[in-house]
Amino acid sequence: MRRRRCAWAAFHAAIAVAPLAEAPVRAAEFIWDGATNLSGWAATVQTASGDLQNNWGRTGSSPPAPGAADSAIFPIDATTTGAATVAGLHNFATLTYGQGILAVSGPVLENSNTIIFAGDGAGQIFGYDDVLAYPAATTLFGGGTLSMVEINESRLTGSGALTNADNIIRGQGLIDVASFVNQATLRAEGGELWVESVVDNSAGEIIVASD
């Protein structure tokens, strides 16, 4: 009987400390609605009730923008700027990204329409105005177009492999990921497009336009 009582006491002790364990961080989906009419990724405006409202359908005293564990979804045309890290990016419209670093840490970047790097020539980051970073292996898919605007402005970079499954990557700038697997189209146009990566183009095409 003594052994049973000890076991029961240990069981109760385990239950008592269980609520102290740290809860896991849960991913959330953030959908851009552009409600502030401002381009900042984390921009807010004050509502009539005194709360703050952001571009992601959130209100409150400090409404959150998508972070490292979350997915950012763009169902409508948007222009945004600033530094951000997200687990997933899903674009279904025309997303114009201005000055800043956007890091996608998850395995997929979905682009079924158009992503445009729109550098402004100011506030350059390591010599580049617009940086799309891939800290881990990422697949670009969705059948859209990713446009890079200028050799000294647009950069795709990261320590992970980037696989272009079915997008058209076009324009000018720098691609310097750990490895680049092109299964669709890479088109240099309007200037120089540098690729400083190990490249597998066995299932894709590389086009150099006359301009």
mmCIF file with all atom_site columns, N, CA and C in Angstrom, residues 152-204:
data_model
loop_
_atom_site.group_PDB
_atom_site.id
_atom_site.type_symbol
_atom_site.label_atom_id
_atom_site.label_alt_id
_atom_site.label_comp_id
_atom_site.label_asym_id
_atom_site.label_entity_id
_atom_site.label_seq_id
_atom_site.pdbx_PDB_ins_code
_atom_site.Cartn_x
_atom_site.Cartn_y
_atom_site.Cartn_z
_atom_site.occupancy
_atom_site.B_iso_or_equiv
_atom_site.pdbx_formal_charge
_atom_site.auth_seq_id
_atom_site.auth_comp_id
_atom_site.auth_asym_id
_atom_site.auth_atom_id
_atom_site.pdbx_PDB_model_num
ATOM 1   N N  . ASN A 1 152 ? 21.210 47.172 -58.832 1.00 0.00 ? 152 ASN A N  1
ATOM 2   C CA . ASN A 1 152 ? 21.666 47.574 -57.503 1.00 0.00 ? 152 ASN A CA 1
ATOM 3   C C  . ASN A 1 152 ? 20.525 47.728 -56.505 1.00 0.00 ? 152 ASN A C  1
ATOM 4   N N  . GLU A 1 153 ? 19.360 47.202 -56.838 1.00 0.00 ? 153 GLU A N  1
ATOM 5   C CA . GLU A 1 153 ? 18.200 47.365 -55.966 1.00 0.00 ? 153 GLU A CA 1
ATOM 6   C C  . GLU A 1 153 ? 17.607 46.036 -55.503 1.00 0.00 ? 153 GLU A C  1
ATOM 7   N N  . SER A 1 154 ? 17.519 45.053 -56.383 1.00 0.00 ? 154 SER A N  1
ATOM 8   C CA . SER A 1 154 ? 16.753 43.834 -56.100 1.00 0.00 ? 154 SER A CA 1
ATOM 9   C C  . SER A 1 154 ? 17.672 42.645 -55.852 1.00 0.00 ? 154 SER A C  1
ATOM 10  N N  . ARG A 1 155 ? 17.357 41.904 -54.791 1.00 0.00 ? 155 ARG A N  1
ATOM 11  C CA . ARG A 1 155 ? 18.220 40.783 -54.422 1.00 0.00 ? 155 ARG A CA 1
ATOM 12  C C  . ARG A 1 155 ? 17.397 39.642 -53.837 1.00 0.00 ? 155 ARG A C  1
ATOM 13  N N  . LEU A 1 156 ? 17.664 38.422 -54.314 1.00 0.00 ? 156 LEU A N  1
ATOM 14  C CA . LEU A 1 156 ? 17.164 37.201 -53.691 1.00 0.00 ? 156 LEU A CA 1
ATOM 15  C C  . LEU A 1 156 ? 18.356 36.540 -53.024 1.00 0.00 ? 156 LEU A C  1
ATOM 16  N N  . THR A 1 157 ? 18.285 36.323 -51.730 1.00 0.00 ? 157 THR A N  1
ATOM 17  C CA . THR A 1 157 ? 19.453 35.824 -51.023 1.00 0.00 ? 157 THR A CA 1
ATOM 18  C C  . THR A 1 157 ? 19.046 34.863 -49.923 1.00 0.00 ? 157 THR A C  1
ATOM 19  N N  . GLY A 1 158 ? 19.988 34.044 -49.473 1.00 0.00 ? 158 GLY A N  1
ATOM 20  C CA . GLY A 1 158 ? 19.701 33.161 -48.366 1.00 0.00 ? 158 GLY A CA 1
ATOM 21  C C  . GLY A 1 158 ? 20.643 31.982 -48.292 1.00 0.00 ? 158 GLY A C  1
ATOM 22  N N  . SER A 1 159 ? 20.650 31.349 -47.122 1.00 0.00 ? 159 SER A N  1
ATOM 23  C CA . SER A 1 159 ? 21.507 30.193 -46.894 1.00 0.00 ? 159 SER A CA 1
ATOM 24  C C  . SER A 1 159 ? 20.841 28.890 -47.301 1.00 0.00 ? 159 SER A C  1
ATOM 25  N N  . GLY A 1 160 ? 19.579 28.962 -47.724 1.00 0.00 ? 160 GLY A N  1
ATOM 26  C CA . GLY A 1 160 ? 18.864 27.766 -48.151 1.00 0.00 ? 160 GLY A CA 1
ATOM 27  C C  . GLY A 1 160 ? 18.774 27.667 -49.661 1.00 0.00 ? 160 GLY A C  1
ATOM 28  N N  . ALA A 1 161 ? 18.312 26.517 -50.125 1.00 0.00 ? 161 ALA A N  1
ATOM 29  C CA . ALA A 1 161 ? 18.111 26.307 -51.558 1.00 0.00 ? 161 ALA A CA 1
ATOM 30  C C  . ALA A 1 161 ? 16.794 26.935 -51.990 1.00 0.00 ? 161 ALA A C  1
ATOM 31  N N  . LEU A 1 162 ? 16.797 27.548 -53.161 1.00 0.00 ? 162 LEU A N  1
ATOM 32  C CA . LEU A 1 162 ? 15.586 28.122 -53.742 1.00 0.00 ? 162 LEU A CA 1
ATOM 33  C C  . LEU A 1 162 ? 15.227 27.333 -54.993 1.00 0.00 ? 162 LEU A C  1
ATOM 34  N N  . THR A 1 163 ? 14.019 26.768 -55.003 1.00 0.00 ? 163 THR A N  1
ATOM 35  C CA . THR A 1 163 ? 13.523 26.051 -56.173 1.00 0.00 ? 163 THR A CA 1
ATOM 36  C C  . THR A 1 163 ? 12.419 26.861 -56.820 1.00 0.00 ? 163 THR A C  1
ATOM 37  N N  . ASN A 1 164 ? 12.617 27.229 -58.069 1.00 0.00 ? 164 ASN A N  1
ATOM 38  C CA . ASN A 1 164 ? 11.587 27.918 -58.837 1.00 0.00 ? 164 ASN A CA 1
ATOM 39  C C  . ASN A 1 164 ? 10.797 26.859 -59.593 1.00 0.00 ? 164 ASN A C  1
ATOM 40  N N  . ALA A 1 165 ? 9.624  26.495 -59.046 1.00 0.00 ? 165 ALA A N  1
ATOM 41  C CA . ALA A 1 165 ? 8.854  25.391 -59.617 1.00 0.00 ? 165 ALA A CA 1
ATOM 42  C C  . ALA A 1 165 ? 8.138  25.782 -60.899 1.00 0.00 ? 165 ALA A C  1
ATOM 43  N N  . ASP A 1 166 ? 7.540  26.989 -60.942 1.00 0.00 ? 166 ASP A N  1
ATOM 44  C CA . ASP A 1 166 ? 6.729  27.324 -62.118 1.00 0.00 ? 166 ASP A CA 1
ATOM 45  C C  . ASP A 1 166 ? 6.534  28.822 -62.325 1.00 0.00 ? 166 ASP A C  1
ATOM 46  N N  . ASN A 1 167 ? 7.323  29.637 -61.664 1.00 0.00 ? 167 ASN A N  1
ATOM 47  C CA . ASN A 1 167 ? 7.224  31.092 -61.838 1.00 0.00 ? 167 ASN A CA 1
ATOM 48  C C  . ASN A 1 167 ? 8.165  31.582 -62.933 1.00 0.00 ? 167 ASN A C  1
ATOM 49  N N  . ILE A 1 168 ? 7.882  32.782 -63.430 1.00 0.00 ? 168 ILE A N  1
ATOM 50  C CA . ILE A 1 168 ? 8.821  33.508 -64.278 1.00 0.00 ? 168 ILE A CA 1
ATOM 51  C C  . ILE A 1 168 ? 9.546  34.511 -63.389 1.00 0.00 ? 168 ILE A C  1
ATOM 52  N N  . ILE A 1 169 ? 10.844 34.349 -63.233 1.00 0.00 ? 169 ILE A N  1
ATOM 53  C CA . ILE A 1 169 ? 11.661 35.330 -62.526 1.00 0.00 ? 169 ILE A CA 1
ATOM 54  C C  . ILE A 1 169 ? 12.321 36.188 -63.594 1.00 0.00 ? 169 ILE A C  1
ATOM 55  N N  . ARG A 1 170 ? 12.058 37.482 -63.551 1.00 0.00 ? 170 ARG A N  1
ATOM 56  C CA . ARG A 1 170 ? 12.511 38.332 -64.652 1.00 0.00 ? 170 ARG A CA 1
ATOM 57  C C  . ARG A 1 170 ? 13.087 39.639 -64.131 1.00 0.00 ? 170 ARG A C  1
ATOM 58  N N  . GLY A 1 171 ? 13.896 40.292 -64.982 1.00 0.00 ? 171 GLY A N  1
ATOM 59  C CA . GLY A 1 171 ? 14.390 41.610 -64.635 1.00 0.00 ? 171 GLY A CA 1
ATOM 60  C C  . GLY A 1 171 ? 15.885 41.639 -64.433 1.00 0.00 ? 171 GLY A C  1
ATOM 61  N N  . GLN A 1 172 ? 16.306 42.416 -63.431 1.00 0.00 ? 172 GLN A N  1
ATOM 62  C CA . GLN A 1 172 ? 17.726 42.628 -63.169 1.00 0.00 ? 172 GLN A CA 1
ATOM 63  C C  . GLN A 1 172 ? 17.954 42.716 -61.678 1.00 0.00 ? 172 GLN A C  1
ATOM 64  N N  . GLY A 1 173 ? 19.131 42.294 -61.258 1.00 0.00 ? 173 GLY A N  1
ATOM 65  C CA . GLY A 1 173 ? 19.439 42.268 -59.842 1.00 0.00 ? 173 GLY A CA 1
ATOM 66  C C  . GLY A 1 173 ? 20.410 41.153 -59.536 1.00 0.00 ? 173 GLY A C  1
ATOM 67  N N  . LEU A 1 174 ? 20.287 40.569 -58.345 1.00 0.00 ? 174 LEU A N  1
ATOM 68  C CA . LEU A 1 174 ? 21.225 39.550 -57.887 1.00 0.00 ? 174 LEU A CA 1
ATOM 69  C C  . LEU A 1 174 ? 20.475 38.397 -57.233 1.00 0.00 ? 174 LEU A C  1
ATOM 70  N N  . ILE A 1 175 ? 20.829 37.174 -57.626 1.00 0.00 ? 175 ILE A N  1
ATOM 71  C CA . ILE A 1 175 ? 20.347 35.962 -56.964 1.00 0.00 ? 175 ILE A CA 1
ATOM 72  C C  . ILE A 1 175 ? 21.563 35.280 -56.357 1.00 0.00 ? 175 ILE A C  1
ATOM 73  N N  . ASP A 1 176 ? 21.623 35.228 -55.031 1.00 0.00 ? 176 ASP A N  1
ATOM 74  C CA . ASP A 1 176 ? 22.765 34.581 -54.373 1.00 0.00 ? 176 ASP A CA 1
ATOM 75  C C  . ASP A 1 176 ? 22.300 33.718 -53.200 1.00 0.00 ? 176 ASP A C  1
ATOM 76  N N  . VAL A 1 177 ? 21.508 32.706 -53.536 1.00 0.00 ? 177 VAL A N  1
ATOM 77  C CA . VAL A 1 177 ? 21.084 31.708 -52.562 1.00 0.00 ? 177 VAL A CA 1
ATOM 78  C C  . VAL A 1 177 ? 22.107 30.576 -52.547 1.00 0.00 ? 177 VAL A C  1
ATOM 79  N N  . ALA A 1 178 ? 21.975 29.662 -51.570 1.00 0.00 ? 178 ALA A N  1
ATOM 80  C CA . ALA A 1 178 ? 22.941 28.567 -51.468 1.00 0.00 ? 178 ALA A CA 1
ATOM 81  C C  . ALA A 1 178 ? 22.956 27.727 -52.737 1.00 0.00 ? 178 ALA A C  1
ATOM 82  N N  . SER A 1 179 ? 21.778 27.422 -53.252 1.00 0.00 ? 179 SER A N  1
ATOM 83  C CA . SER A 1 179 ? 21.660 26.745 -54.544 1.00 0.00 ? 179 SER A CA 1
ATOM 84  C C  . SER A 1 179 ? 20.341 27.158 -55.176 1.00 0.00 ? 179 SER A C  1
ATOM 85  N N  . PHE A 1 180 ? 20.322 27.199 -56.493 1.00 0.00 ? 180 PHE A N  1
ATOM 86  C CA . PHE A 1 180 ? 19.152 27.658 -57.232 1.00 0.00 ? 180 PHE A CA 1
ATOM 87  C C  . PHE A 1 180 ? 18.750 26.576 -58.225 1.00 0.00 ? 180 PHE A C  1
ATOM 88  N N  . VAL A 1 181 ? 17.550 26.032 -58.023 1.00 0.00 ? 181 VAL A N  1
ATOM 89  C CA . VAL A 1 181 ? 17.012 25.016 -58.924 1.00 0.00 ? 181 VAL A CA 1
ATOM 90  C C  . VAL A 1 181 ? 15.920 25.677 -59.750 1.00 0.00 ? 181 VAL A C  1
ATOM 91  N N  . ASN A 1 182 ? 16.165 25.842 -61.032 1.00 0.00 ? 182 ASN A N  1
ATOM 92  C CA . ASN A 1 182 ? 15.207 26.505 -61.910 1.00 0.00 ? 182 ASN A CA 1
ATOM 93  C C  . ASN A 1 182 ? 14.467 25.462 -62.742 1.00 0.00 ? 182 ASN A C  1
ATOM 94  N N  . GLN A 1 183 ? 13.174 25.298 -62.443 1.00 0.00 ? 183 GLN A N  1
ATOM 95  C CA . GLN A 1 183 ? 12.338 24.358 -63.187 1.00 0.00 ? 183 GLN A CA 1
ATOM 96  C C  . GLN A 1 183 ? 11.350 25.088 -64.090 1.00 0.00 ? 183 GLN A C  1
ATOM 97  N N  . ALA A 1 184 ? 11.504 26.394 -64.203 1.00 0.00 ? 184 ALA A N  1
ATOM 98  C CA . ALA A 1 184 ? 10.593 27.207 -65.018 1.00 0.00 ? 184 ALA A CA 1
ATOM 99  C C  . ALA A 1 184 ? 11.418 28.182 -65.845 1.00 0.00 ? 184 ALA A C  1
ATOM 100 N N  . THR A 1 185 ? 11.205 29.498 -65.655 1.00 0.00 ? 185 THR A N  1
ATOM 101 C CA . THR A 1 185 ? 11.861 30.487 -66.509 1.00 0.00 ? 185 THR A CA 1
ATOM 102 C C  . THR A 1 185 ? 12.601 31.530 -65.690 1.00 0.00 ? 185 THR A C  1
ATOM 103 N N  . LEU A 1 186 ? 13.844 31.751 -66.057 1.00 0.00 ? 186 LEU A N  1
ATOM 104 C CA . LEU A 1 186 ? 14.641 32.849 -65.527 1.00 0.00 ? 186 LEU A CA 1
ATOM 105 C C  . LEU A 1 186 ? 14.997 33.734 -66.713 1.00 0.00 ? 186 LEU A C  1
ATOM 106 N N  . ARG A 1 187 ? 14.536 34.988 -66.685 1.00 0.00 ? 187 ARG A N  1
ATOM 107 C CA . ARG A 1 187 ? 14.695 35.881 -67.836 1.00 0.00 ? 187 ARG A CA 1
ATOM 108 C C  . ARG A 1 187 ? 15.409 37.161 -67.414 1.00 0.00 ? 187 ARG A C  1
ATOM 109 N N  . ALA A 1 188 ? 16.607 37.363 -67.936 1.00 0.00 ? 188 ALA A N  1
ATOM 110 C CA . ALA A 1 188 ? 17.338 38.606 -67.693 1.00 0.00 ? 188 ALA A CA 1
ATOM 111 C C  . ALA A 1 188 ? 16.887 39.635 -68.714 1.00 0.00 ? 188 ALA A C  1
ATOM 112 N N  . GLU A 1 189 ? 16.406 40.784 -68.231 1.00 0.00 ? 189 GLU A N  1
ATOM 113 C CA . GLU A 1 189 ? 15.929 41.817 -69.143 1.00 0.00 ? 189 GLU A CA 1
ATOM 114 C C  . GLU A 1 189 ? 16.078 43.180 -68.501 1.00 0.00 ? 189 GLU A C  1
ATOM 115 N N  . GLY A 1 190 ? 16.311 44.191 -69.324 1.00 0.00 ? 190 GLY A N  1
ATOM 116 C CA . GLY A 1 190 ? 16.411 45.556 -68.829 1.00 0.00 ? 190 GLY A CA 1
ATOM 117 C C  . GLY A 1 190 ? 17.745 45.900 -68.208 1.00 0.00 ? 190 GLY A C  1
ATOM 118 N N  . GLY A 1 191 ? 18.634 44.932 -68.100 1.00 0.00 ? 191 GLY A N  1
ATOM 119 C CA . GLY A 1 191 ? 19.924 45.158 -67.462 1.00 0.00 ? 191 GLY A CA 1
ATOM 120 C C  . GLY A 1 191 ? 20.559 43.832 -67.108 1.00 0.00 ? 191 GLY A C  1
ATOM 121 N N  . GLU A 1 192 ? 21.392 43.834 -66.097 1.00 0.00 ? 192 GLU A N  1
ATOM 122 C CA . GLU A 1 192 ? 22.133 42.638 -65.716 1.00 0.00 ? 192 GLU A CA 1
ATOM 123 C C  . GLU A 1 192 ? 21.427 41.893 -64.589 1.00 0.00 ? 192 GLU A C  1
ATOM 124 N N  . LEU A 1 193 ? 21.316 40.589 -64.752 1.00 0.00 ? 193 LEU A N  1
ATOM 125 C CA . LEU A 1 193 ? 20.785 39.711 -63.706 1.00 0.00 ? 193 LEU A CA 1
ATOM 126 C C  . LEU A 1 193 ? 21.885 38.723 -63.350 1.00 0.00 ? 193 LEU A C  1
ATOM 127 N N  . TRP A 1 194 ? 22.463 38.904 -62.174 1.00 0.00 ? 194 TRP A N  1
ATOM 128 C CA . TRP A 1 194 ? 23.570 38.068 -61.732 1.00 0.00 ? 194 TRP A CA 1
ATOM 129 C C  . TRP A 1 194 ? 23.039 36.892 -60.922 1.00 0.00 ? 194 TRP A C  1
ATOM 130 N N  . VAL A 1 195 ? 23.590 35.705 -61.176 1.00 0.00 ? 195 VAL A N  1
ATOM 131 C CA . VAL A 1 195 ? 23.259 34.512 -60.397 1.00 0.00 ? 195 VAL A CA 1
ATOM 132 C C  . VAL A 1 195 ? 24.554 33.988 -59.800 1.00 0.00 ? 195 VAL A C  1
ATOM 133 N N  . GLU A 1 196 ? 24.734 34.196 -58.511 1.00 0.00 ? 196 GLU A N  1
ATOM 134 C CA . GLU A 1 196 ? 25.944 33.760 -57.818 1.00 0.00 ? 196 GLU A CA 1
ATOM 135 C C  . GLU A 1 196 ? 25.586 32.592 -56.911 1.00 0.00 ? 196 GLU A C  1
ATOM 136 N N  . SER A 1 197 ? 25.167 31.494 -57.520 1.00 0.00 ? 197 SER A N  1
ATOM 137 C CA . SER A 1 197 ? 24.711 30.312 -56.801 1.00 0.00 ? 197 SER A CA 1
ATOM 138 C C  . SER A 1 197 ? 25.076 29.080 -57.608 1.00 0.00 ? 197 SER A C  1
ATOM 139 N N  . VAL A 1 198 ? 25.026 27.931 -56.952 1.00 0.00 ? 198 VAL A N  1
ATOM 140 C CA . VAL A 1 198 ? 25.077 26.669 -57.680 1.00 0.00 ? 198 VAL A CA 1
ATOM 141 C C  . VAL A 1 198 ? 23.734 26.512 -58.377 1.00 0.00 ? 198 VAL A C  1
ATOM 142 N N  . VAL A 1 199 ? 23.740 26.349 -59.703 1.00 0.00 ? 199 VAL A N  1
ATOM 143 C CA . VAL A 1 199 ? 22.506 26.372 -60.488 1.00 0.00 ? 199 VAL A CA 1
ATOM 144 C C  . VAL A 1 199 ? 22.227 25.006 -61.107 1.00 0.00 ? 199 VAL A C  1
ATOM 145 N N  . ASP A 1 200 ? 20.988 24.544 -60.942 1.00 0.00 ? 200 ASP A N  1
ATOM 146 C CA . ASP A 1 200 ? 20.484 23.365 -61.651 1.00 0.00 ? 200 ASP A CA 1
ATOM 147 C C  . ASP A 1 200 ? 19.370 23.852 -62.573 1.00 0.00 ? 200 ASP A C  1
ATOM 148 N N  . ASN A 1 201 ? 19.650 23.900 -63.858 1.00 0.00 ? 201 ASN A N  1
ATOM 149 C CA . ASN A 1 201 ? 18.679 24.387 -64.836 1.00 0.00 ? 201 ASN A CA 1
ATOM 150 C C  . ASN A 1 201 ? 18.231 23.265 -65.770 1.00 0.00 ? 201 ASN A C  1
ATOM 151 N N  . SER A 1 202 ? 18.364 22.021 -65.324 1.00 0.00 ? 202 SER A N  1
ATOM 152 C CA . SER A 1 202 ? 18.092 20.880 -66.196 1.00 0.00 ? 202 SER A CA 1
ATOM 153 C C  . SER A 1 202 ? 16.631 20.790 -66.603 1.00 0.00 ? 202 SER A C  1
ATOM 154 N N  . ALA A 1 203 ? 15.721 21.361 -65.797 1.00 0.00 ? 203 ALA A N  1
ATOM 155 C CA . ALA A 1 203 ? 14.295 21.281 -66.123 1.00 0.00 ? 203 ALA A CA 1
ATOM 156 C C  . ALA A 1 203 ? 13.693 22.650 -66.414 1.00 0.00 ? 203 ALA A C  1
ATOM 157 N N  . GLY A 1 204 ? 14.543 23.660 -66.618 1.00 0.00 ? 204 GLY A N  1
ATOM 158 C CA . GLY A 1 204 ? 14.032 25.006 -66.852 1.00 0.00 ? 204 GLY A CA 1
ATOM 159 C C  . GLY A 1 204 ? 14.696 25.663 -68.035 1.00 0.00 ? 204 GLY A C  1
#
